[in-house]
mmCIF file of C-alpha atoms in Angstrom:
data_model
loop_
_atom_site.group_PDB
_atom_site.id
_atom_site.type_symbol
_atom_site.label_atom_id
_atom_site.label_comp_id
_atom_site.label_asym_id
_atom_site.label_seq_id
_atom_site.Cartn_x
_atom_site.Cartn_y
_atom_site.Cartn_z
ATOM 1 C CA MET A 1 149.504 106.792 87.838
ATOM 2 C CA SER A 2 153.289 106.580 88.209
ATOM 3 C CA GLY A 3 154.937 103.246 88.664
ATOM 4 C CA ILE A 4 157.669 100.871 87.636
ATOM 5 C CA ILE A 5 158.070 97.589 85.750
ATOM 6 C CA GLY A 6 159.373 94.585 87.729
ATOM 7 C CA LYS A 7 159.708 90.966 87.847
ATOM 8 C CA LYS A 8 158.058 88.533 90.315
ATOM 9 C CA ILE A 9 160.826 86.640 92.073
ATOM 10 C CA GLY A 10 158.907 84.584 94.494
ATOM 11 C CA MET A 11 157.168 84.502 97.884
ATOM 12 C CA THR A 12 158.380 84.160 101.367
ATOM 13 C CA SER A 13 157.325 85.126 104.775
ATOM 14 C CA VAL A 14 158.633 87.639 107.443
ATOM 15 C CA PHE A 15 157.794 88.414 110.882
ATOM 16 C CA GLY A 16 155.427 91.225 111.761
ATOM 17 C CA ALA A 17 155.390 93.456 114.835
ATOM 18 C CA GLU A 18 153.502 90.837 116.972
ATOM 19 C CA GLY A 19 155.785 87.976 115.855
ATOM 20 C CA LYS A 20 153.281 86.637 113.402
ATOM 21 C CA TYR A 21 154.266 85.519 109.965
ATOM 22 C CA ILE A 22 153.244 87.956 107.125
ATOM 23 C CA PRO A 23 153.208 86.407 103.737
ATOM 24 C CA CYS A 24 154.962 88.561 101.114
ATOM 25 C CA THR A 25 156.196 88.728 97.512
ATOM 26 C CA VAL A 26 159.656 89.737 96.327
ATOM 27 C CA ILE A 27 159.629 91.903 93.319
ATOM 28 C CA LEU A 28 162.787 92.839 91.351
ATOM 29 C CA ALA A 29 161.559 96.309 90.413
ATOM 30 C CA GLY A 30 163.612 98.198 87.921
ATOM 31 C CA PRO A 31 165.812 100.054 87.102
ATOM 32 C CA CYS A 32 163.851 101.285 84.350
ATOM 33 C CA VAL A 33 164.917 103.606 81.564
ATOM 34 C CA VAL A 34 162.869 106.434 80.209
ATOM 35 C CA THR A 35 162.665 105.766 76.555
ATOM 36 C CA GLN A 36 160.156 108.181 75.482
ATOM 37 C CA LEU A 37 158.011 111.099 76.725
ATOM 38 C CA ARG A 38 154.643 111.317 75.106
ATOM 39 C CA THR A 39 153.446 115.045 74.971
ATOM 40 C CA LYS A 40 150.020 116.642 74.323
ATOM 41 C CA GLU A 41 151.369 118.236 71.187
ATOM 42 C CA ASN A 42 152.813 115.114 69.619
ATOM 43 C CA ASP A 43 150.636 112.327 70.828
ATOM 44 C CA GLY A 44 147.494 113.872 72.434
ATOM 45 C CA TYR A 45 148.309 112.723 75.838
ATOM 46 C CA GLU A 46 150.970 112.895 78.516
ATOM 47 C CA ALA A 47 152.855 109.908 79.437
ATOM 48 C CA VAL A 48 156.204 108.599 80.445
ATOM 49 C CA GLN A 49 157.482 105.326 78.528
ATOM 50 C CA LEU A 50 159.674 103.061 80.627
ATOM 51 C CA ALA A 51 161.620 99.952 79.485
ATOM 52 C CA PHE A 52 162.997 97.214 81.752
ATOM 53 C CA GLU A 53 165.330 94.296 81.483
ATOM 54 C CA ASP A 54 168.068 93.914 78.887
ATOM 55 C CA LYS A 55 167.735 91.610 75.947
ATOM 56 C CA LYS A 56 170.070 90.764 73.144
ATOM 57 C CA ASP A 57 170.467 92.778 70.041
ATOM 58 C CA LYS A 58 169.838 89.826 67.839
ATOM 59 C CA HIS A 59 166.335 89.237 69.431
ATOM 60 C CA THR A 60 165.386 92.809 68.701
ATOM 61 C CA PRO A 61 163.559 94.004 65.695
ATOM 62 C CA ASN A 62 165.137 96.816 63.696
ATOM 63 C CA ALA A 63 162.275 99.185 64.548
ATOM 64 C CA MET A 64 162.863 98.686 68.237
ATOM 65 C CA LYS A 65 166.535 98.999 67.825
ATOM 66 C CA GLY A 66 166.036 102.405 66.441
ATOM 67 C CA HIS A 67 163.626 103.331 69.109
ATOM 68 C CA PHE A 68 166.173 102.461 71.885
ATOM 69 C CA LYS A 69 168.985 104.008 70.031
ATOM 70 C CA LYS A 70 167.264 107.346 70.376
ATOM 71 C CA THR A 71 167.954 107.241 74.160
ATOM 72 C CA ASN A 72 171.273 105.434 73.879
ATOM 73 C CA THR A 73 170.100 102.433 75.882
ATOM 74 C CA THR A 74 170.506 98.815 75.181
ATOM 75 C CA PRO A 75 167.433 96.905 73.806
ATOM 76 C CA LYS A 76 164.810 96.112 76.515
ATOM 77 C CA ARG A 77 162.397 93.292 76.862
ATOM 78 C CA LYS A 78 159.364 95.265 78.473
ATOM 79 C CA VAL A 79 158.069 98.582 77.488
ATOM 80 C CA VAL A 80 155.166 100.096 79.350
ATOM 81 C CA GLU A 81 153.784 103.715 79.412
ATOM 82 C CA PHE A 82 152.781 105.374 82.777
ATOM 83 C CA ARG A 83 150.637 108.573 83.035
ATOM 84 C CA GLU A 84 150.906 111.199 85.747
ATOM 85 C CA PHE A 85 154.429 110.848 87.174
ATOM 86 C CA PRO A 86 154.729 113.278 90.174
ATOM 87 C CA GLU A 87 157.676 114.894 88.538
ATOM 88 C CA GLN A 88 158.457 114.410 84.916
ATOM 89 C CA PRO A 89 161.746 112.254 84.689
ATOM 90 C CA ALA A 90 164.225 113.231 81.910
ATOM 91 C CA LEU A 91 164.519 111.387 78.793
ATOM 92 C CA GLY A 92 167.125 108.586 79.139
ATOM 93 C CA SER A 93 167.144 108.775 82.885
ATOM 94 C CA GLU A 94 166.482 105.855 85.272
ATOM 95 C CA VAL A 95 163.482 105.247 87.301
ATOM 96 C CA LYS A 96 164.387 103.182 90.329
ATOM 97 C CA VAL A 97 162.713 101.401 93.275
ATOM 98 C CA ASP A 98 163.367 104.358 95.505
ATOM 99 C CA LEU A 99 160.219 105.686 93.972
ATOM 100 C CA PHE A 100 158.333 103.793 96.579
ATOM 101 C CA VAL A 101 158.532 104.279 100.436
ATOM 102 C CA GLU A 102 157.814 101.672 103.176
ATOM 103 C CA GLY A 103 154.395 101.520 104.298
ATOM 104 C CA GLU A 104 152.632 102.919 101.284
ATOM 105 C CA TYR A 105 150.008 101.063 99.348
ATOM 106 C CA VAL A 106 150.380 100.078 95.742
ATOM 107 C CA ASN A 107 148.576 98.388 93.007
ATOM 108 C CA VAL A 108 150.254 95.446 91.202
ATOM 109 C CA VAL A 109 149.366 94.281 87.639
ATOM 110 C CA GLY A 110 150.358 90.926 86.298
ATOM 111 C CA THR A 111 149.230 88.135 83.994
ATOM 112 C CA SER A 112 147.684 85.398 86.107
ATOM 113 C CA LYS A 113 148.691 81.764 85.838
ATOM 114 C CA GLY A 114 146.944 79.951 83.046
ATOM 115 C CA LYS A 115 144.614 77.243 84.262
ATOM 116 C CA GLY A 116 143.657 75.792 80.761
ATOM 117 C CA PHE A 117 140.147 74.766 79.819
ATOM 118 C CA GLN A 118 138.105 74.628 83.241
ATOM 119 C CA GLY A 119 134.554 73.643 84.052
ATOM 120 C CA VAL A 120 132.055 75.915 85.681
ATOM 121 C CA VAL A 121 132.740 74.576 89.203
ATOM 122 C CA ARG A 122 136.312 75.644 89.003
ATOM 123 C CA ARG A 123 135.863 78.715 86.745
ATOM 124 C CA HIS A 124 132.729 80.333 88.222
ATOM 125 C CA HIS A 125 132.438 78.579 91.577
ATOM 126 C CA PHE A 126 129.089 76.848 90.595
ATOM 127 C CA SER A 127 128.332 74.374 93.350
ATOM 128 C CA GLY A 128 127.701 71.377 91.023
ATOM 129 C CA VAL A 129 124.950 68.944 91.608
ATOM 130 C CA GLY A 130 124.170 68.367 95.250
ATOM 131 C CA GLY A 131 124.384 64.711 95.964
ATOM 132 C CA GLN A 132 125.549 61.556 94.279
ATOM 133 C CA THR A 133 122.392 59.555 95.062
ATOM 134 C CA HIS A 134 118.629 59.858 94.020
ATOM 135 C CA GLY A 135 119.419 58.458 90.504
ATOM 136 C CA GLN A 136 122.107 61.072 89.549
ATOM 137 C CA HIS A 137 125.289 59.402 88.144
ATOM 138 C CA ASN A 138 127.287 61.381 85.632
ATOM 139 C CA ARG A 139 126.800 65.074 86.102
ATOM 140 C CA LEU A 140 128.246 65.904 89.382
ATOM 141 C CA ARG A 141 129.961 69.067 88.100
ATOM 142 C CA ALA A 142 127.480 69.990 85.431
ATOM 143 C CA PRO A 143 126.235 73.652 84.877
ATOM 144 C CA GLY A 144 122.505 72.769 84.874
ATOM 145 C CA SER A 145 119.985 74.750 82.980
ATOM 146 C CA LEU A 146 121.265 77.562 80.605
ATOM 147 C CA GLY A 147 117.883 79.473 80.697
ATOM 148 C CA ALA A 148 114.339 79.453 79.590
ATOM 149 C CA SER A 149 112.849 77.558 76.772
ATOM 150 C CA SER A 150 110.905 78.936 73.562
ATOM 151 C CA ASP A 151 111.068 82.299 75.022
ATOM 152 C CA PRO A 152 113.833 83.520 74.422
ATOM 153 C CA SER A 153 114.846 80.413 72.336
ATOM 154 C CA ARG A 154 118.526 81.229 72.779
ATOM 155 C CA VAL A 155 121.155 81.404 75.354
ATOM 156 C CA LEU A 156 121.495 84.849 76.957
ATOM 157 C CA LYS A 157 124.758 86.670 76.396
ATOM 158 C CA GLY A 158 127.134 86.556 79.301
ATOM 159 C CA MET A 159 125.925 83.022 80.410
ATOM 160 C CA ARG A 160 128.737 81.711 82.544
ATOM 161 C CA ALA A 161 130.027 78.475 81.118
ATOM 162 C CA ALA A 162 133.198 76.436 80.887
ATOM 163 C CA GLY A 163 136.266 77.639 79.072
ATOM 164 C CA HIS A 164 139.694 79.036 79.246
ATOM 165 C CA MET A 165 140.685 80.258 82.610
ATOM 166 C CA GLY A 166 143.554 82.239 83.795
ATOM 167 C CA ALA A 167 146.301 83.818 81.877
ATOM 168 C CA SER A 168 144.688 87.199 82.009
ATOM 169 C CA ARG A 169 145.656 90.664 83.190
ATOM 170 C CA ILE A 170 144.807 91.086 86.692
ATOM 171 C CA LYS A 171 145.357 93.964 88.994
ATOM 172 C CA ILE A 172 145.555 93.551 92.719
ATOM 173 C CA GLN A 173 144.853 96.809 94.593
ATOM 174 C CA ASN A 174 146.202 98.198 97.832
ATOM 175 C CA LEU A 175 149.045 96.082 98.660
ATOM 176 C CA GLU A 176 151.270 97.314 101.485
ATOM 177 C CA VAL A 177 154.964 97.870 100.735
ATOM 178 C CA LEU A 178 156.925 96.153 103.573
ATOM 179 C CA LYS A 179 160.283 97.009 102.457
ATOM 180 C CA VAL A 180 162.333 98.710 99.822
ATOM 181 C CA VAL A 181 166.025 97.432 99.292
ATOM 182 C CA PRO A 182 167.463 100.025 96.835
ATOM 183 C CA GLU A 183 170.816 98.237 96.602
ATOM 184 C CA GLN A 184 169.343 95.109 95.069
ATOM 185 C CA ASN A 185 166.372 96.887 93.484
ATOM 186 C CA LEU A 186 164.028 94.776 95.528
ATOM 187 C CA LEU A 187 160.458 95.582 96.558
ATOM 188 C CA ILE A 188 158.842 93.477 99.296
ATOM 189 C CA ILE A 189 155.121 93.561 99.077
ATOM 190 C CA LYS A 190 152.581 92.195 101.474
ATOM 191 C CA GLY A 191 150.412 89.447 100.028
ATOM 192 C CA SER A 192 150.491 87.617 96.745
ATOM 193 C CA VAL A 193 150.798 89.016 93.292
ATOM 194 C CA PRO A 194 149.337 87.576 89.991
ATOM 195 C CA GLY A 195 151.536 85.424 87.793
ATOM 196 C CA HIS A 196 154.359 82.823 87.829
ATOM 197 C CA ASN A 197 157.680 83.534 89.354
ATOM 198 C CA GLY A 198 159.826 85.357 86.823
ATOM 199 C CA SER A 199 156.881 86.961 85.088
ATOM 200 C CA PHE A 200 156.615 90.654 84.505
ATOM 201 C CA VAL A 201 154.631 92.878 86.911
ATOM 202 C CA ILE A 202 153.711 96.565 86.908
ATOM 203 C CA VAL A 203 153.872 98.199 90.225
ATOM 204 C CA GLU A 204 151.608 101.240 90.335
ATOM 205 C CA LYS A 205 151.840 103.897 92.998
ATOM 206 C CA MET B 1 172.492 85.155 94.286
ATOM 207 C CA ASP B 2 169.066 84.092 95.405
ATOM 208 C CA LEU B 3 167.083 87.388 95.623
ATOM 209 C CA VAL B 4 164.604 85.857 97.948
ATOM 210 C CA LYS B 5 167.369 85.199 100.360
ATOM 211 C CA ILE B 6 168.552 88.762 100.180
ATOM 212 C CA ALA B 7 165.059 89.961 100.768
ATOM 213 C CA GLN B 8 164.770 87.797 103.814
ATOM 214 C CA GLU B 9 168.108 89.043 105.011
ATOM 215 C CA SER B 10 166.950 92.616 105.138
ATOM 216 C CA PHE B 11 164.481 91.461 107.783
ATOM 217 C CA ILE B 12 166.671 89.209 109.977
ATOM 218 C CA GLN B 13 167.480 90.660 113.324
ATOM 219 C CA LYS B 14 170.927 89.428 114.298
ATOM 220 C CA ARG B 15 170.858 87.510 117.367
ATOM 221 C CA GLU B 16 172.434 84.589 118.945
ATOM 222 C CA THR B 17 170.870 81.166 118.411
ATOM 223 C CA PRO B 18 172.851 78.324 119.851
ATOM 224 C CA VAL B 19 173.919 75.517 117.602
ATOM 225 C CA PHE B 20 171.747 72.450 118.008
ATOM 226 C CA LYS B 21 170.509 69.580 115.981
ATOM 227 C CA ALA B 22 168.158 66.642 116.060
ATOM 228 C CA GLY B 23 168.573 64.461 119.267
ATOM 229 C CA ASP B 24 169.597 67.513 121.414
ATOM 230 C CA THR B 25 167.333 68.374 124.401
ATOM 231 C CA VAL B 26 166.581 72.063 124.383
ATOM 232 C CA THR B 27 164.506 74.469 126.547
ATOM 233 C CA VAL B 28 162.769 77.180 124.569
ATOM 234 C CA TYR B 29 161.676 80.253 126.462
ATOM 235 C CA TYR B 30 158.752 81.456 124.527
ATOM 236 C CA LYS B 31 157.007 84.873 125.101
ATOM 237 C CA ILE B 32 153.234 84.769 125.580
ATOM 238 C CA ILE B 33 151.069 87.704 125.536
ATOM 239 C CA GLU B 34 147.947 87.536 127.636
ATOM 240 C CA GLY B 35 145.883 90.597 127.283
ATOM 241 C CA ASN B 36 148.406 93.393 127.796
ATOM 242 C CA LYS B 37 150.695 91.201 130.078
ATOM 243 C CA GLU B 38 153.699 89.374 128.706
ATOM 244 C CA ARG B 39 155.114 86.287 130.437
ATOM 245 C CA ILE B 40 157.689 83.731 129.388
ATOM 246 C CA GLN B 41 156.737 80.030 129.047
ATOM 247 C CA GLN B 42 159.352 77.345 129.069
ATOM 248 C CA TYR B 43 159.190 74.313 126.864
ATOM 249 C CA GLN B 44 161.655 71.595 127.221
ATOM 250 C CA GLY B 45 162.030 68.456 124.913
ATOM 251 C CA VAL B 46 163.982 66.621 122.319
ATOM 252 C CA VAL B 47 164.666 68.300 118.901
ATOM 253 C CA LEU B 48 163.198 66.121 116.182
ATOM 254 C CA GLN B 49 164.183 68.072 113.141
ATOM 255 C CA ARG B 50 165.291 71.387 111.793
ATOM 256 C CA LYS B 51 163.682 72.446 108.614
ATOM 257 C CA GLY B 52 164.070 75.265 106.128
ATOM 258 C CA SER B 53 166.503 78.016 106.074
ATOM 259 C CA GLY B 54 166.846 81.717 106.705
ATOM 260 C CA LEU B 55 163.701 83.594 108.108
ATOM 261 C CA THR B 56 161.427 80.630 107.504
ATOM 262 C CA GLU B 57 163.562 77.991 109.360
ATOM 263 C CA THR B 58 161.712 76.022 112.003
ATOM 264 C CA PHE B 59 162.483 73.249 114.445
ATOM 265 C CA THR B 60 160.213 70.697 116.141
ATOM 266 C CA VAL B 61 160.432 69.886 119.702
ATOM 267 C CA ARG B 62 158.870 66.694 121.311
ATOM 268 C CA LYS B 63 158.234 66.109 124.921
ATOM 269 C CA ILE B 64 155.991 63.720 126.901
ATOM 270 C CA SER B 65 153.422 65.725 128.799
ATOM 271 C CA ASN B 66 151.285 63.869 131.266
ATOM 272 C CA GLY B 67 152.038 60.582 129.346
ATOM 273 C CA VAL B 68 150.806 62.208 125.969
ATOM 274 C CA GLY B 69 153.444 63.051 123.425
ATOM 275 C CA VAL B 70 153.397 66.665 122.476
ATOM 276 C CA GLU B 71 155.171 68.233 119.439
ATOM 277 C CA ARG B 72 155.565 71.923 119.026
ATOM 278 C CA ILE B 73 157.076 73.649 115.922
ATOM 279 C CA PHE B 74 158.929 76.879 116.512
ATOM 280 C CA PRO B 75 160.291 79.321 113.924
ATOM 281 C CA THR B 76 163.855 79.723 114.749
ATOM 282 C CA GLN B 77 163.915 83.419 113.947
ATOM 283 C CA SER B 78 160.631 84.241 115.794
ATOM 284 C CA PRO B 79 160.908 87.425 117.775
ATOM 285 C CA LYS B 80 158.515 85.560 120.325
ATOM 286 C CA ILE B 81 161.415 83.313 121.306
ATOM 287 C CA ASP B 82 163.245 84.864 124.161
ATOM 288 C CA LYS B 83 166.090 82.438 124.248
ATOM 289 C CA ILE B 84 166.971 78.829 123.489
ATOM 290 C CA VAL B 85 169.090 76.783 125.928
ATOM 291 C CA VAL B 86 170.652 73.486 125.014
ATOM 292 C CA ASP B 87 170.524 71.257 128.016
ATOM 293 C CA LYS B 88 171.862 68.027 126.555
ATOM 294 C CA ARG B 89 173.596 67.039 123.414
ATOM 295 C CA GLY B 90 172.381 63.663 122.078
ATOM 296 C CA ILE B 91 173.970 61.260 119.744
ATOM 297 C CA VAL B 92 171.669 60.230 116.930
ATOM 298 C CA ARG B 93 172.531 58.946 113.524
ATOM 299 C CA ARG B 94 169.970 60.790 111.415
ATOM 300 C CA ALA B 95 169.003 64.523 110.988
ATOM 301 C CA ARG B 96 165.345 63.737 111.542
ATOM 302 C CA ILE B 97 164.484 61.312 114.290
ATOM 303 C CA PHE B 98 160.803 60.619 113.724
ATOM 304 C CA TYR B 99 161.288 57.116 114.806
ATOM 305 C CA LEU B 100 161.161 58.490 118.353
ATOM 306 C CA ARG B 101 157.420 58.965 117.985
ATOM 307 C CA ASN B 102 156.889 55.114 117.834
ATOM 308 C CA ILE B 103 159.018 54.117 120.782
ATOM 309 C CA SER B 104 158.559 54.901 124.466
ATOM 310 C CA GLY B 105 160.116 54.223 127.953
ATOM 311 C CA LYS B 106 163.693 52.969 127.984
ATOM 312 C CA LYS B 107 163.927 52.563 124.259
ATOM 313 C CA ALA B 108 163.236 56.215 123.681
ATOM 314 C CA ARG B 109 166.388 57.260 125.574
ATOM 315 C CA ILE B 110 169.004 59.122 123.578
ATOM 316 C CA GLU B 111 172.643 58.663 124.452
ATOM 317 C CA GLU B 112 174.398 61.781 125.602
ATOM 318 C CA LYS B 113 177.391 63.257 123.990
ATOM 319 C CA ARG B 114 180.276 63.610 126.386
ATOM 320 C CA SER B 115 182.804 66.254 125.590
#
């Protein structure tokens, strides 16, 4: 799947054909540098490695400095591999936002906002305990029973419980590209995209 | 520069919106689609506030309809707005004149700006 690395800028809304608001996300997509081409002979698979957003030399480990030096680029913050580019880009060339066209559908991968330690009502949409009356007083949002008793004498694996929520890799599929602004490397996508403003996202074609 | 602003600008259709502010009396010509017919509805009242900027800017218009106060919020850049006509320019001391909701009759008059 070909794609590009970007940065979520923020959300806004635009007017659609019927004068209705369409919520949309602005993504600063690229330009990305091709830093390595994975080949079947060398690596066992074919892929294109893209790097996005400059960072300072002093924040780069020597190993990565050498890696970026091979293609004569400045050190980059985010490096991602993509498989199956429609036409293989040359090593050291730039992949820009004009990869996308208006009206096509893309998948966006990002790291969702962290929610911390959450109970089952928030995390798994349990309904909690129905009412506050009939003697019930302190377990409104409790998970209830975890399973049967002496058989199996344990909690089954995969039982939904309270725990850390969010901050995980999420892919949103089939988001429409509303507009491509090549001068500013902007991609305007219908709907929302996982993550905080300013976080990295991967836009897949 | 703010990239969200740039993104919005790529959608803005250039058109003339008159300069108006809170306290002005305006008539909004709003397109309404009924089935497959389109007609234009007029809505006249006092502007209570303007809010936001760019594509998402809105303004609130208040009028008294059959003795009941009615407020409508219009997106300034909405393609459904045919035109906005400023009927009267009022003199008010603040940018958001919500105090108008609590007064009625003679007290709710707004002094007109004479040029």
